């Protein structure tokens, strides 16, 4: 899926990747503390360890950094999810593994998740549409896993149920980040994952 191009004055692709990764890390920390609108590009550059002039060699405006942050998060999610579900086993095992991998990713990237959902509204229309398509791409990974289970006669679900099931998985994973202030004192991520799978009747619907 092609995203928009963020302008840069630098030709070295490796250096672009390095500097932008530094910006992303810095921006996530600052956006979490202060929000997108209250964070300045000078603060992002300072936290990243270079000058404001250097920062503007790699981006055009502050919104570009937010776009890079959100795009990077989705890229990591989709890449790591595709890797997790490509492991062997039948479709039921792949779905179970995919749910566990997704919830663990949420746990690993809680700060990024919060920034993404709190601040993505500040993106321009085209950038927002792009990241929303990435969200649907992530949902489609689970839709395909569930569809594979249906095709192999491991379970029997309608198309409408498959869509709802996939969205439920995403939202329940995201809840670990959004309500961590309440959940972390009650469960480990492993306990939370197994509990949610039980509440979704995953094992009953799709036994392995």
Coordinates of N, CA and C in Angstrom, one line a residue:
X1 N 0.8 -1.2 0.0 CA 0.0 0.0 0.0 C 0.9 1.2 0.0
X2 N 0.7 2.1 -1.0 CA 1.6 3.3 -1.1 C 1.1 4.4 -0.3
X3 N 2.0 5.0 0.5 CA 1.7 6.2 1.3 C 2.2 7.4 0.6
X4 N 2.0 8.5 1.2 CA 2.5 9.8 0.6 C 4.0 9.9 0.8
X5 N 4.6 10.6 0.0 CA 6.1 10.8 0.1 C 6.3 12.1 1.0
X6 N 7.2 11.9 2.0 CA 7.6 13.0 2.8 C 8.8 13.6 2.2
X7 N 8.8 14.9 1.8 CA 10.0 15.5 1.1 C 11.2 15.5 2.0
X8 N 12.4 15.4 1.4 CA 13.7 15.4 2.1 C 14.7 16.1 1.2
X9 N 15.7 16.8 1.8 CA 16.8 17.3 1.0 C 18.0 16.4 0.9
X10 N 17.9 15.3 1.6 CA 19.0 14.3 1.8 C 18.8 13.2 0.8
X11 N 19.9 12.8 0.2 CA 19.9 11.7 -0.9 C 20.2 10.3 -0.3
X12 N 20.9 10.3 0.8 CA 21.4 9.0 1.4 C 20.2 8.3 2.1
X13 N 19.8 7.2 1.5 CA 18.6 6.5 2.0 C 18.8 6.0 3.4
X14 N 20.0 5.5 3.7 CA 20.3 4.9 5.0 C 20.3 6.0 6.1
X15 N 20.8 7.2 5.7 CA 20.8 8.3 6.6 C 19.4 8.9 6.9
X16 N 18.6 8.9 5.8 CA 17.2 9.3 6.0 C 16.5 8.4 7.0
X17 N 16.7 7.1 6.8 CA 16.1 6.1 7.7 C 16.5 6.3 9.1
X18 N 17.8 6.5 9.3 CA 18.4 6.6 10.6 C 17.8 7.9 11.3
X19 N 17.9 9.0 10.6 CA 17.4 10.3 11.2 C 15.9 10.3 11.5
X20 N 15.2 9.7 10.6 CA 13.7 9.7 10.8 C 13.3 8.7 11.9
X21 N 14.1 7.6 12.1 CA 13.8 6.8 13.2 C 14.1 7.5 14.5
X22 N 15.1 8.3 14.5 CA 15.4 9.1 15.7 C 14.3 10.1 16.0
X23 N 13.8 10.7 14.9 CA 12.7 11.7 15.1 C 11.4 11.0 15.6
X24 N 11.2 9.8 15.1 CA 10.0 9.1 15.5 C 10.0 8.7 17.0
X25 N 11.2 8.2 17.4 CA 11.3 7.9 18.8 C 11.2 9.1 19.7
X26 N 11.8 10.2 19.3 CA 11.7 11.4 20.1 C 10.3 11.9 20.1
X27 N 9.6 11.9 18.9 CA 8.2 12.4 18.8 C 7.3 11.6 19.7
X28 N 7.4 10.3 19.7 CA 6.5 9.5 20.5 C 6.5 9.9 21.9
X29 N 7.8 10.0 22.4 CA 8.0 10.4 23.8 C 7.3 11.8 24.1
X30 N 7.6 12.7 23.3 CA 7.0 14.1 23.5 C 5.5 14.2 23.3
X31 N 5.0 13.5 22.2 CA 3.6 13.6 22.0 C 2.8 12.9 23.1
X32 N 3.4 11.9 23.7 CA 2.8 11.2 24.9 C 2.7 12.2 26.0
X33 N 3.8 12.9 26.3 CA 3.8 13.8 27.4 C 3.0 15.1 27.2
X34 N 3.1 15.7 26.0 CA 2.5 17.0 25.8 C 1.4 17.1 24.7
X35 N 1.3 16.0 23.9 CA 0.4 16.1 22.8 C 1.1 16.7 21.6
X36 N 0.5 16.4 20.4 CA 1.0 16.9 19.2 C 1.1 18.4 19.1
X37 N 0.1 19.1 19.4 CA 0.0 20.5 19.2 C 0.9 21.3 20.1
X38 N 1.1 20.8 21.3 CA 2.0 21.5 22.3 C 3.5 21.2 22.1
X39 N 3.8 20.2 21.3 CA 5.2 19.8 21.1 C 5.7 20.6 19.9
X40 N 6.9 21.2 20.0 CA 7.5 22.0 18.9 C 8.5 21.1 18.2
X41 N 8.8 21.5 16.9 CA 9.8 20.8 16.2 C 11.2 20.9 16.8
X42 N 11.4 22.1 17.4 CA 12.7 22.3 18.1 C 12.9 21.3 19.2
X43 N 11.8 21.0 20.0 CA 11.9 20.0 21.1 C 12.2 18.6 20.5
X44 N 11.5 18.3 19.4 CA 11.7 17.0 18.8 C 13.2 16.9 18.3
X45 N 13.7 17.9 17.7 CA 15.1 17.8 17.2 C 16.1 17.7 18.4
X46 N 15.8 18.5 19.5 CA 16.7 18.5 20.6 C 16.7 17.1 21.3
X47 N 15.5 16.5 21.5 CA 15.4 15.2 22.1 C 16.0 14.1 21.2
X48 N 16.0 14.3 19.9 CA 16.6 13.4 19.0 C 18.1 13.5 18.9
X49 N 18.6 14.7 19.3 CA 20.0 14.8 19.4 C 20.6 15.6 18.2
X50 N 19.8 16.3 17.5 CA 20.4 17.2 16.4 C 19.7 18.5 16.3
X51 N 20.2 19.4 15.5 CA 19.7 20.8 15.4 C 18.3 20.8 14.7
X52 N 17.7 22.0 14.9 CA 16.4 22.2 14.2 C 16.6 22.3 12.7
X53 N 17.8 22.8 12.3 CA 18.1 22.9 10.9 C 18.3 21.5 10.2
X54 N 18.9 20.6 11.0 CA 19.1 19.3 10.5 C 17.7 18.6 10.3
X55 N 16.8 18.8 11.3 CA 15.5 18.2 11.3 C 14.8 18.6 10.0
X56 N 14.9 19.9 9.6 CA 14.2 20.3 8.4 C 14.8 19.9 7.1
X57 N 15.9 19.2 7.2 CA 16.5 18.6 6.0 C 15.7 17.3 5.7
X58 N 15.0 16.7 6.7 CA 14.4 15.4 6.5 C 12.9 15.5 6.5
X59 N 12.3 16.6 6.9 CA 10.8 16.8 6.8 C 10.6 18.2 6.4
X60 N 9.3 18.5 6.1 CA 8.9 19.8 5.7 C 8.2 20.6 6.8
X61 N 7.4 19.8 7.6 CA 6.6 20.4 8.6 C 6.3 19.4 9.7
X62 N 5.8 19.9 10.9 CA 5.6 19.0 12.0 C 4.7 17.9 11.7
X63 N 3.6 18.1 10.9 CA 2.7 17.1 10.6 C 3.3 15.9 9.9
X64 N 4.4 16.2 9.1 CA 5.2 15.1 8.5 C 5.7 14.1 9.5
X65 N 6.1 14.6 10.7 CA 6.7 13.7 11.7 C 5.5 12.9 12.3
X66 N 4.4 13.5 12.5 CA 3.2 12.7 13.0 C 2.9 11.6 12.0
X67 N 2.9 11.9 10.7 CA 2.6 10.9 9.7 C 3.6 9.8 9.7
X68 N 4.9 10.1 9.9 CA 6.0 9.1 9.9 C 5.8 8.2 11.2
X69 N 5.4 8.8 12.3 CA 5.2 8.1 13.5 C 4.1 7.0 13.3
X70 N 2.9 7.5 12.8 CA 1.8 6.6 12.6 C 2.1 5.5 11.6
X71 N 2.7 5.9 10.5 CA 3.0 5.0 9.4 C 4.0 3.9 9.9
X72 N 5.0 4.4 10.7 CA 6.0 3.4 11.2 C 5.3 2.4 12.1
X73 N 4.4 2.8 13.0 CA 3.7 1.9 13.9 C 2.9 0.9 13.1
X74 N 2.2 1.3 12.1 CA 1.4 0.3 11.4 C 2.3 -0.6 10.6
X75 N 3.4 -0.1 10.1 CA 4.4 -1.0 9.3 C 4.9 -2.1 10.3
X76 N 5.2 -1.7 11.5 CA 5.8 -2.7 12.5 C 4.7 -3.7 12.8
X77 N 3.5 -3.2 13.0 CA 2.4 -4.1 13.4 C 2.1 -5.1 12.2
X78 N 2.0 -4.6 11.0 CA 1.6 -5.5 9.9 C 2.8 -6.5 9.6
X79 N 4.0 -6.0 9.7 CA 5.2 -6.8 9.4 C 5.3 -7.9 10.4
X80 N 5.2 -7.6 11.7 CA 5.4 -8.6 12.7 C 4.2 -9.5 12.8
X81 N 3.0 -9.1 12.5 CA 1.8 -10.0 12.5 C 2.0 -11.0 11.3
X82 N 2.4 -10.5 10.2 CA 2.5 -11.4 9.0 C 3.6 -12.5 9.3
X83 N 4.6 -12.1 10.0 CA 5.7 -13.0 10.4 C 5.1 -14.1 11.4
X84 N 4.3 -13.6 12.3 CA 3.8 -14.5 13.4 C 2.8 -15.5 12.8
X85 N 2.0 -15.1 11.9 CA 1.0 -16.0 11.4 C 1.5 -16.9 10.2
X86 N 2.7 -16.7 9.8 CA 3.3 -17.5 8.7 C 3.9 -18.8 9.2
X87 N 3.9 -18.9 10.6 CA 4.4 -20.2 11.2 C 3.5 -21.4 10.8
X88 N 4.1 -22.6 10.9 CA 3.3 -23.8 10.5 C 2.1 -24.1 11.4
X89 N 1.5 -25.2 11.1 CA 0.3 -25.6 11.8 C -1.0 -25.4 11.0
X90 N -2.1 -25.9 11.5 CA -3.3 -25.7 10.8 C -3.8 -24.2 11.0
X91 N -4.9 -23.9 10.3 CA -5.4 -22.5 10.4 C -5.9 -22.1 11.8
X92 N -6.4 -23.1 12.6 CA -6.7 -22.8 14.0 C -5.5 -22.4 14.8
X93 N -4.4 -23.1 14.6 CA -3.2 -22.8 15.4 C -2.7 -21.4 14.9
X94 N -2.8 -21.1 13.6 CA -2.3 -19.8 13.1 C -3.1 -18.7 13.7
X95 N -4.4 -18.9 13.8 CA -5.2 -17.9 14.4 C -4.9 -17.6 15.9
X96 N -4.8 -18.7 16.6 CA -4.4 -18.6 18.1 C -3.1 -17.9 18.2
X97 N -2.1 -18.3 17.4 CA -0.8 -17.7 17.4 C -0.9 -16.2 17.0
X98 N -1.7 -15.9 16.1 CA -1.9 -14.5 15.6 C -2.5 -13.6 16.7
X99 N -3.4 -14.1 17.4 CA -4.0 -13.3 18.5 C -3.0 -13.1 19.6
X100 N -2.3 -14.1 20.0 CA -1.2 -14.0 21.0 C -0.2 -13.0 20.6
X101 N 0.2 -13.1 19.3 CA 1.3 -12.2 18.8 C 0.8 -10.7 18.8
X102 N -0.5 -10.5 18.4 CA -1.0 -9.2 18.3 C -1.1 -8.6 19.7
X103 N -1.6 -9.3 20.7 CA -1.7 -8.8 22.0 C -0.3 -8.4 22.6
X104 N 0.7 -9.3 22.3 CA 2.0 -9.0 22.7 C 2.6 -7.8 22.1
X105 N 2.3 -7.6 20.8 CA 2.7 -6.4 20.1 C 2.1 -5.1 20.8
X106 N 0.8 -5.2 21.1 CA 0.2 -4.1 21.9 C 1.0 -3.8 23.1
X107 N 1.3 -4.8 23.9 CA 2.1 -4.7 25.1 C 3.4 -4.1 24.9
X108 N 4.1 -4.5 23.8 CA 5.4 -4.0 23.5 C 5.4 -2.5 23.0
X109 N 4.3 -2.1 22.4 CA 4.2 -0.8 21.8 C 3.0 0.1 22.4
X110 N 2.9 0.0 23.7 CA 1.7 0.7 24.3 C 1.8 2.2 24.1
X111 N 3.0 2.8 24.3 CA 3.1 4.3 24.1 C 2.8 4.7 22.7
X112 N 3.3 3.9 21.7 CA 3.1 4.2 20.3 C 1.6 4.1 20.0
X113 N 0.9 3.1 20.5 CA -0.5 2.9 20.3 C -1.3 4.2 20.8
X114 N -1.0 4.6 22.0 CA -1.7 5.7 22.6 C -1.5 7.0 21.7
X115 N -0.3 7.2 21.3 CA 0.0 8.4 20.5 C -0.7 8.3 19.2
X116 N -0.7 7.1 18.6 CA -1.3 7.0 17.3 C -2.8 7.3 17.3
X117 N -3.5 6.8 18.3 CA -5.0 7.0 18.3 C -5.3 8.3 18.9
X118 N -4.5 8.9 19.7 CA -4.8 10.2 20.3 C -4.5 11.3 19.3
X119 N -3.5 11.2 18.5 CA -3.0 12.3 17.7 C -3.3 12.1 16.2
X120 N -3.7 11.0 15.7 CA -3.8 10.8 14.2 C -4.9 11.7 13.7
X121 N -5.8 12.2 14.5 CA -6.8 13.2 14.1 C -6.2 14.5 13.6
X122 N -5.0 14.7 13.9 CA -4.3 15.9 13.5 C -3.7 15.8 12.1
X123 N -3.7 14.6 11.5 CA -3.2 14.4 10.1 C -4.1 15.1 9.1
X124 N -3.6 15.5 8.0 CA -4.4 16.0 6.9 C -5.3 14.9 6.4
X125 N -6.3 15.2 5.5 CA -7.3 14.3 5.1 C -6.6 13.1 4.3
X126 N -5.7 13.3 3.4 CA -5.1 12.2 2.6 C -4.3 11.3 3.5
X127 N -3.5 11.9 4.5 CA -2.7 11.1 5.4 C -3.6 10.2 6.3
X128 N -4.6 10.8 6.8 CA -5.6 10.1 7.6 C -6.2 9.0 6.9
X129 N -6.6 9.2 5.7 CA -7.2 8.1 4.9 C -6.2 7.0 4.7
X130 N -5.0 7.3 4.5 CA -4.0 6.3 4.3 C -3.8 5.4 5.6
X131 N -3.7 6.1 6.7 CA -3.5 5.3 8.0 C -4.7 4.5 8.3
X132 N -5.9 5.0 8.0 CA -7.1 4.2 8.2 C -7.2 3.0 7.4
X133 N -6.6 3.1 6.2 CA -6.5 1.9 5.3 C -5.6 0.9 5.9
X134 N -4.5 1.4 6.6 CA -3.6 0.5 7.2 C -4.3 -0.3 8.4
X135 N -5.2 0.4 9.1 CA -6.0 -0.2 10.1 C -6.8 -1.3 9.6
X136 N -7.4 -1.1 8.4 CA -8.2 -2.1 7.8 C -7.4 -3.3 7.3
X137 N -6.1 -3.0 6.9 CA -5.2 -4.0 6.4 C -4.9 -4.9 7.6
X138 N -4.7 -4.4 8.8 CA -4.4 -5.2 10.0 C -5.6 -6.0 10.3
X139 N -6.8 -5.5 10.2 CA -8.1 -6.2 10.4 C -8.2 -7.4 9.4
X140 N -7.8 -7.1 8.2 CA -7.9 -8.1 7.1 C -7.0 -9.3 7.4
X141 N -5.9 -9.2 8.1 CA -5.0 -10.3 8.5 C -5.9 -11.3 9.3
X142 N -6.6 -10.8 10.3 CA -7.4 -11.7 11.1 C -8.6 -12.2 10.4
X143 N -9.2 -11.4 9.5 CA -10.3 -11.9 8.7 C -9.9 -13.1 7.8
X144 N -8.7 -13.0 7.3 CA -8.2 -14.1 6.5 C -7.9 -15.3 7.3
X145 N -7.3 -15.1 8.5 CA -7.1 -16.3 9.4 C -8.4 -17.0 9.8
X146 N -9.4 -16.2 10.1 CA -10.7 -16.8 10.4 C -11.3 -17.5 9.2
X147 N -11.2 -16.8 8.1 CA -11.8 -17.4 6.8 C -11.1 -18.8 6.5
X148 N -9.8 -18.8 6.8 CA -9.1 -20.1 6.5 C -9.6 -21.2 7.4
X149 N -10.0 -20.8 8.7 CA -10.6 -21.8 9.6 C -11.9 -22.3 9.1
X150 N -12.7 -21.4 8.5 CA -14.0 -21.8 7.9 C -13.8 -22.7 6.7
X151 N -12.8 -22.3 5.9 CA -12.6 -23.1 4.6 C -12.1 -24.5 5.0
X152 N -11.4 -24.7 6.1 CA -10.9 -26.0 6.5 C -11.9 -26.7 7.4
X153 N -13.1 -26.1 7.5 CA -14.2 -26.7 8.3 C -13.8 -26.9 9.8
X154 N -13.0 -26.1 10.2 CA -12.7 -26.1 11.7 C -13.8 -25.3 12.4
X155 N -14.4 -24.4 11.8 CA -15.5 -23.7 12.4 C -16.5 -23.3 11.3
X156 N -17.7 -22.8 11.7 CA -18.7 -22.4 10.8 C -19.2 -21.0 11.2
X157 N -18.8 -20.0 10.4 CA -19.1 -18.6 10.7 C -19.5 -18.0 9.4
X158 N -20.5 -17.1 9.4 CA -20.9 -16.3 8.2 C -19.9 -15.2 8.0
X159 N -20.0 -14.6 6.8 CA -19.1 -13.4 6.5 C -19.2 -12.3 7.5
X160 N -20.5 -12.0 7.9 CA -20.7 -11.0 8.8 C -20.1 -11.3 10.2
X161 N -20.2 -12.6 10.6 CA -19.6 -13.0 11.9 C -18.0 -12.9 11.8
X162 N -17.5 -13.2 10.6 CA -16.0 -13.2 10.4 C -15.6 -11.7 10.6
X163 N -16.2 -10.8 9.9 CA -15.9 -9.4 10.0 C -15.9 -8.9 11.5
X164 N -17.0 -9.2 12.2 CA -17.2 -8.8 13.6 C -16.1 -9.4 14.5
X165 N -15.8 -10.7 14.3 CA -14.9 -11.4 15.1 C -13.5 -10.7 14.9
X166 N -13.1 -10.4 13.7 CA -11.8 -9.8 13.4 C -11.7 -8.4 14.1
X167 N -12.8 -7.6 14.0 CA -12.8 -6.3 14.7 C -12.7 -6.4 16.2
X168 N -13.4 -7.4 16.7 CA -13.4 -7.7 18.2 C -12.0 -7.9 18.6
X169 N -11.3 -8.8 17.9 CA -9.9 -9.1 18.3 C -9.1 -7.8 18.4
X170 N -9.2 -7.0 17.4 CA -8.4 -5.7 17.3 C -8.7 -4.8 18.5
X171 N -10.0 -4.6 18.8 CA -10.4 -3.7 19.8 C -10.0 -4.3 21.2
X172 N -10.1 -5.6 21.4 CA -9.8 -6.1 22.7 C -8.3 -6.0 23.0
X173 N -7.5 -6.2 21.9 CA -6.1 -6.0 22.0 C -5.7 -4.5 22.4
X174 N -6.4 -3.6 21.7 CA -6.1 -2.2 21.9 C -6.5 -1.8 23.3
X175 N -7.5 -2.4 23.9 CA -7.9 -2.1 25.3 C -6.8 -2.2 26.3
X176 N -5.9 -3.2 26.0 CA -4.7 -3.3 26.9 C -3.9 -2.1 27.1
X177 N -3.8 -1.3 25.9 CA -3.1 0.0 26.0 C -3.9 1.1 26.5
X178 N -5.2 1.2 26.1 CA -6.0 2.3 26.5 C -6.5 2.3 28.0
X179 N -6.6 1.1 28.5 CA -7.0 0.9 29.9 C -5.9 0.3 30.8
X180 N -4.7 0.5 30.4 CA -3.6 -0.2 31.2 C -3.6 0.3 32.6
X181 N -4.0 1.5 32.9 CA -4.0 2.0 34.3 C -4.9 1.1 35.2
X182 N -5.9 0.5 34.6 CA -6.7 -0.4 35.4 C -6.4 -1.9 35.2
X183 N -5.9 -2.3 34.1 CA -5.7 -3.7 33.8 C -4.4 -4.2 34.3
X184 N -3.3 -3.4 34.3 CA -2.0 -3.9 34.6 C -1.8 -4.4 36.0
X185 N -2.7 -3.9 36.9 CA -2.6 -4.4 38.3 C -3.4 -5.7 38.5
X186 N -4.1 -6.1 37.5 CA -4.9 -7.3 37.6 C -4.3 -8.5 36.8
X187 N -3.7 -8.2 35.7 CA -3.2 -9.3 34.8 C -1.9 -9.1 34.2
X188 N -1.2 -10.1 33.9 CA 0.0 -10.0 33.0 C -0.6 -10.0 31.6
X189 N 0.2 -9.7 30.6 CA -0.3 -9.7 29.2 C -0.7 -11.1 28.8
X190 N 0.0 -12.1 29.3 CA -0.3 -13.5 28.9 C -1.7 -13.9 29.6
X191 N -1.9 -13.5 30.8 CA -3.2 -13.8 31.5 C -4.3 -13.1 30.8
X192 N -4.1 -11.8 30.4 CA -5.1 -11.0 29.8 C -5.5 -11.6 28.4
X193 N -4.4 -12.1 27.7 CA -4.7 -12.7 26.4 C -5.5 -13.9 26.5
X194 N -5.1 -14.8 27.4 CA -5.9 -16.1 27.5 C -7.3 -15.8 28.0
X195 N -7.5 -14.8 28.9 CA -8.8 -14.5 29.4 C -9.7 -14.0 28.2
X196 N -9.2 -13.1 27.4 CA -10.0 -12.6 26.3 C -10.3 -13.6 25.3
X197 N -9.3 -14.5 25.1 CA -9.6 -15.6 24.1 C -10.7 -16.5 24.7
X198 N -10.7 -16.7 26.0 CA -11.8 -17.5 26.6 C -13.1 -16.8 26.5
X199 N -13.1 -15.4 26.7 CA -14.4 -14.7 26.7 C -14.9 -14.6 25.2
X200 N -14.0 -14.6 24.3 CA -14.4 -14.6 22.9 C -14.8 -16.0 22.4
X201 N -14.7 -17.0 23.3 CA -14.9 -18.4 23.0 C -14.1 -18.9 21.8
X202 N -12.8 -18.4 21.7 CA -12.0 -18.8 20.6 C -11.8 -20.3 20.5
X203 N -11.5 -20.9 21.6 CA -11.2 -22.3 21.6 C -12.4 -23.1 21.3
X204 N -13.6 -22.6 21.7 CA -14.8 -23.4 21.4 C -15.2 -23.2 19.9
X205 N -15.0 -21.9 19.4 CA -15.3 -21.7 18.0 C -14.3 -22.4 17.1
X206 N -13.0 -22.2 17.5 CA -11.9 -22.7 16.6 C -11.0 -23.6 17.4
X207 N -11.3 -24.8 17.7 CA -10.4 -25.7 18.5 C -9.1 -26.0 17.7
X208 N -8.1 -26.3 18.5 CA -6.8 -26.7 17.8 C -6.4 -28.0 18.5

